[in-house]
PDB file of C-alpha atoms in Angstrom:
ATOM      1  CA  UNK R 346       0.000   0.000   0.000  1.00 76.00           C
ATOM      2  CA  UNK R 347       1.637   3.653  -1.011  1.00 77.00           C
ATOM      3  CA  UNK R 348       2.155   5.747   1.959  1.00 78.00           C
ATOM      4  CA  UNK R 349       0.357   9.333   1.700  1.00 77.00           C
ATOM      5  CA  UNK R 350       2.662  12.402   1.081  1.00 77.00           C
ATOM      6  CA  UNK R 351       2.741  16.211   1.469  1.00 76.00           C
ATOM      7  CA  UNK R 352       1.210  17.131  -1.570  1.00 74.00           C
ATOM      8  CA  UNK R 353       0.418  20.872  -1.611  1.00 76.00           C
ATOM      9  CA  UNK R 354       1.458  23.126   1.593  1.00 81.00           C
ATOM     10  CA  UNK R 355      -0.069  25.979   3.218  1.00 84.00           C
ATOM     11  CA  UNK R 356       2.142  29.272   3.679  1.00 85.00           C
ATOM     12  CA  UNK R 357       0.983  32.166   6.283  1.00 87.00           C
ATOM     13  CA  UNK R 358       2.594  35.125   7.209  1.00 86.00           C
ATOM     14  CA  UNK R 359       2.067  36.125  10.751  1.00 85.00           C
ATOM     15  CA  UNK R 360      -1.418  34.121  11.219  1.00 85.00           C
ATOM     16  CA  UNK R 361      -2.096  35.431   7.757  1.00 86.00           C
ATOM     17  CA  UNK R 362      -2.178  32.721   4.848  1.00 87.00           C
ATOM     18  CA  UNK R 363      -1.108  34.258   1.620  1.00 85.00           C
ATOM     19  CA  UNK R 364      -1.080  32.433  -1.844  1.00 84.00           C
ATOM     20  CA  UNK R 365       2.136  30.854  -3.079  1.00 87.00           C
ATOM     21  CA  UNK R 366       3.461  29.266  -5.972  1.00 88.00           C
ATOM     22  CA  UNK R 367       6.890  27.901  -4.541  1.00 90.00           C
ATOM     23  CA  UNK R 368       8.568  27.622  -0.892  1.00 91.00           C
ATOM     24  CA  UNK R 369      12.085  26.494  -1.153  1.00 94.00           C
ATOM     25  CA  UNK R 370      13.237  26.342   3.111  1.00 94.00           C
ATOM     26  CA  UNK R 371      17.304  26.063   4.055  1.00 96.00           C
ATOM     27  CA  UNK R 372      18.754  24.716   6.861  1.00 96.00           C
ATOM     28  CA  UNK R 373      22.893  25.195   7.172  1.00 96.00           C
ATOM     29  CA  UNK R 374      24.002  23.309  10.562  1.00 95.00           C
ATOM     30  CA  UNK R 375      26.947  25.682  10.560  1.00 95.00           C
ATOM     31  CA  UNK R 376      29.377  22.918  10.924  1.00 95.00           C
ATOM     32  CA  UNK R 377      32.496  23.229   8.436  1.00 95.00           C
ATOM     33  CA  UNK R 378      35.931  21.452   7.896  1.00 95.00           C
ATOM     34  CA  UNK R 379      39.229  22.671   9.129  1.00 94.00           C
ATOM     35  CA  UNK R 380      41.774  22.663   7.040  1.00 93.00           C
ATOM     36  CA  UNK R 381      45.169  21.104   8.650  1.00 92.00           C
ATOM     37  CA  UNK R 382      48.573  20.703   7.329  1.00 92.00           C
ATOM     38  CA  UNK R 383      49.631  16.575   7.662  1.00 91.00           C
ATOM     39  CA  UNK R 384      50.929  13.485   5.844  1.00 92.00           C
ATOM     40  CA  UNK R 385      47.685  12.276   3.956  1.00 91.00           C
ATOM     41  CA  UNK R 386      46.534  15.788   2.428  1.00 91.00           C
ATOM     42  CA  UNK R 387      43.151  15.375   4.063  1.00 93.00           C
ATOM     43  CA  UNK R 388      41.020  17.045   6.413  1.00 93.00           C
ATOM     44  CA  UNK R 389      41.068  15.403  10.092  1.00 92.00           C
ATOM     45  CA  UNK R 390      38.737  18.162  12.055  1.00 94.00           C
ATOM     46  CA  UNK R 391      35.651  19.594  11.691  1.00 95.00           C
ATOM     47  CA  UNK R 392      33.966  22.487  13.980  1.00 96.00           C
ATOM     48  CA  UNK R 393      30.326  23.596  14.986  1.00 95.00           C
ATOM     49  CA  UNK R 394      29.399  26.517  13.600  1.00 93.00           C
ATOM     50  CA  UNK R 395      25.683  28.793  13.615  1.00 95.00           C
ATOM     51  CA  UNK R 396      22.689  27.266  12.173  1.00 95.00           C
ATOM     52  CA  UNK R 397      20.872  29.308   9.829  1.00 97.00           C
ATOM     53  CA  UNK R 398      17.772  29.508   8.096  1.00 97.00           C
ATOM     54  CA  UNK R 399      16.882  30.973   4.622  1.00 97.00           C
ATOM     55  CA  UNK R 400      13.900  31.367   3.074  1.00 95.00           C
ATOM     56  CA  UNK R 401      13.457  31.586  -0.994  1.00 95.00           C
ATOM     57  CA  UNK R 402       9.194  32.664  -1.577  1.00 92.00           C
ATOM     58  CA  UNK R 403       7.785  32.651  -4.774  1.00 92.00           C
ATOM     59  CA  UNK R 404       4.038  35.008  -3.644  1.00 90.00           C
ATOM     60  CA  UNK R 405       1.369  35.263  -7.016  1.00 88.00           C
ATOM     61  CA  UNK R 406       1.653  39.244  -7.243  1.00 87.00           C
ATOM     62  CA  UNK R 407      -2.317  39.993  -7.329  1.00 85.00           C
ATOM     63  CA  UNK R 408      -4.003  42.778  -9.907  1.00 85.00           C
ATOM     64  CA  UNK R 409      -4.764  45.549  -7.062  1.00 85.00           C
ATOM     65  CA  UNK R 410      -3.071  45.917  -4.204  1.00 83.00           C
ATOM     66  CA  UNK R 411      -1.153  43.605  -2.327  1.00 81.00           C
ATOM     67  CA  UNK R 412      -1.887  42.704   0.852  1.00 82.00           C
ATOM     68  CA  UNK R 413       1.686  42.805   2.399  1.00 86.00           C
ATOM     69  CA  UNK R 414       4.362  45.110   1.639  1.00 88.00           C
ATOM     70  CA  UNK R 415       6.776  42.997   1.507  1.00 90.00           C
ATOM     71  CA  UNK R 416       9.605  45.482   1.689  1.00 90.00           C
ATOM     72  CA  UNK R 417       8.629  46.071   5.716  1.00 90.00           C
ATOM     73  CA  UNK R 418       8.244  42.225   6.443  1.00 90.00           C
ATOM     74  CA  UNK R 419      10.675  42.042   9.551  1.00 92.00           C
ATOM     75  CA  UNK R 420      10.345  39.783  12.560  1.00 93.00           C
ATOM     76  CA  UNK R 421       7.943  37.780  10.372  1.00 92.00           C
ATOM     77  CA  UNK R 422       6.551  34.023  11.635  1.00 92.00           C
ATOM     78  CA  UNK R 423       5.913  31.703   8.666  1.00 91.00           C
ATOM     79  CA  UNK R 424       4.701  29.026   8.832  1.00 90.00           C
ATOM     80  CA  UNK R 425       4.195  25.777   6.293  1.00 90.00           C
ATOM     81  CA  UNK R 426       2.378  22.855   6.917  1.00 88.00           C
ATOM     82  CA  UNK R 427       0.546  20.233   4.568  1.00 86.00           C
ATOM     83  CA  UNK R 428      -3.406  20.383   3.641  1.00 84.00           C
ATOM     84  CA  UNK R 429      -4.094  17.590   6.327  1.00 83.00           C
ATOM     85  CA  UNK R 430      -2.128  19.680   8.787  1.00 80.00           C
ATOM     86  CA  UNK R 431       0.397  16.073  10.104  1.00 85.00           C
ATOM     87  CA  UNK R 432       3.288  18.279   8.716  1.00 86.00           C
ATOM     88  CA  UNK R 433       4.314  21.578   9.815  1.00 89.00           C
ATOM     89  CA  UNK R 434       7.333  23.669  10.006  1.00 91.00           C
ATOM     90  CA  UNK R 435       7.959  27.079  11.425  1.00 92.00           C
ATOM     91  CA  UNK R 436      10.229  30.082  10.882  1.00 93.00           C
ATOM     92  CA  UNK R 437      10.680  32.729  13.179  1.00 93.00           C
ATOM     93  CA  UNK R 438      11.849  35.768  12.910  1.00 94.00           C
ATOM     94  CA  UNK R 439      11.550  36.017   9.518  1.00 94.00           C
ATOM     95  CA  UNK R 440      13.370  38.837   7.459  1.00 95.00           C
ATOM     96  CA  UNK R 441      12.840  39.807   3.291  1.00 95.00           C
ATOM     97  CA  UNK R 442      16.147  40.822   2.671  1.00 96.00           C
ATOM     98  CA  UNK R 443      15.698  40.615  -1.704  1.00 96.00           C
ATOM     99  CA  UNK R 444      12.445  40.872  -3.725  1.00 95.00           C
ATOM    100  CA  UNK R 445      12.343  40.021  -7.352  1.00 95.00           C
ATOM    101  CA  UNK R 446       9.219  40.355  -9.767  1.00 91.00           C
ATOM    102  CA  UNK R 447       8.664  38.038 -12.635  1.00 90.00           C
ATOM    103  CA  UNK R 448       6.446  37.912 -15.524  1.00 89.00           C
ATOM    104  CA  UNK R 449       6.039  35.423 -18.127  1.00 85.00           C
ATOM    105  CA  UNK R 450       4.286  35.372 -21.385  1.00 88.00           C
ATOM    106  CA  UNK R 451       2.219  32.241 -19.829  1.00 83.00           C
ATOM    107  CA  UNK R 452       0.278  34.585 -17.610  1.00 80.00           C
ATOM    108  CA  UNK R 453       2.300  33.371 -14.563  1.00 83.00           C
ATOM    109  CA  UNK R 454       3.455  36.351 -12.207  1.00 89.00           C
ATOM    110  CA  UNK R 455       5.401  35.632  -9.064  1.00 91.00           C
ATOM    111  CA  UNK R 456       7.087  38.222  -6.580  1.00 92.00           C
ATOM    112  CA  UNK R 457      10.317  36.084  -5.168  1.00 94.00           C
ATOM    113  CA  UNK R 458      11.532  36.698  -1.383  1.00 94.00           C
ATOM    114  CA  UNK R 459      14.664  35.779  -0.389  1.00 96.00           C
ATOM    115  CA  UNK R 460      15.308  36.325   3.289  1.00 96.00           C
ATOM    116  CA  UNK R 461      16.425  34.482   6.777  1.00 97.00           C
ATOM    117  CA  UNK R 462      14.830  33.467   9.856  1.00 96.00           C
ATOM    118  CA  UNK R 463      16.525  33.643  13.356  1.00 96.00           C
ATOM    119  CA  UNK R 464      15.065  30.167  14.462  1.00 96.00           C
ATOM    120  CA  UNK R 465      13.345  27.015  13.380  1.00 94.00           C
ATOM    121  CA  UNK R 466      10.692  25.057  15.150  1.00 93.00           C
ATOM    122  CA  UNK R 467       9.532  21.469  13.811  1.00 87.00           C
ATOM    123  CA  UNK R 468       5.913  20.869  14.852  1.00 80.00           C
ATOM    124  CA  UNK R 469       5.081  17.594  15.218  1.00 66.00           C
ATOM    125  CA  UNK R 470       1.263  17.217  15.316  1.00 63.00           C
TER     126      UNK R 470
END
């Protein structure tokens, strides 16, 4: 029998859900190599570093006025989580840091957000 999967999520800004075509999350544990001189050439140590959290929103861009203004979103909670609501993520602290408009001959227009989030909570429901 086929397990069930997320199929379509749910974005909201603040409490607020908003329409979306695309949500790509990042998570960086921080942690990195360090480089050392030795015999074999290779890498022997590693070190914990920050975790971060980035963000990469692609919003429909309505005809009228948007809802947000994106340019002030600072401090932001976003939250995604599946249709059935068994899956949910959260970002906190959420900061647009680049915005990008683009139009296509298709009739497809998306506003993409870039930004970071201070902290990341896994919801398990």
């Amino acid at each position: 029998m086929a397990e069930e999967a997320v199929g379509f999520v749910i974005l909201s800004f603040d409490g607020e859900e908003y329409d979306c075509a695309s949500v790509n999350p990042t998570k960086n544990t921080g942690r990195k190599p360090v480089p050392t001189m030795n015999r074999t050439g290779e890498v022997k140590h590693t070190s914990n570093g920050i975790r971060t959290y980035g963000l990469t929103v692609a919003v429909i861009i309505p005809d009228g006025k948007d809802p947000i203004n994106w340019l002030t979103v600072k401090n932001a909670r976003v939250s995604i989580e599946s249709e059935t609501g068994n899956f949910r993520e959260t970002y906190i602290d959420f900061n647009v840091q680049t915005i990008s408009d683009s139009y296509d001959v298709g009739g497809e227009t998306r506003r993409n957000l870039e930004g970071f989030a201070l902290s990341y909570l896994e919801e398990s429901i």
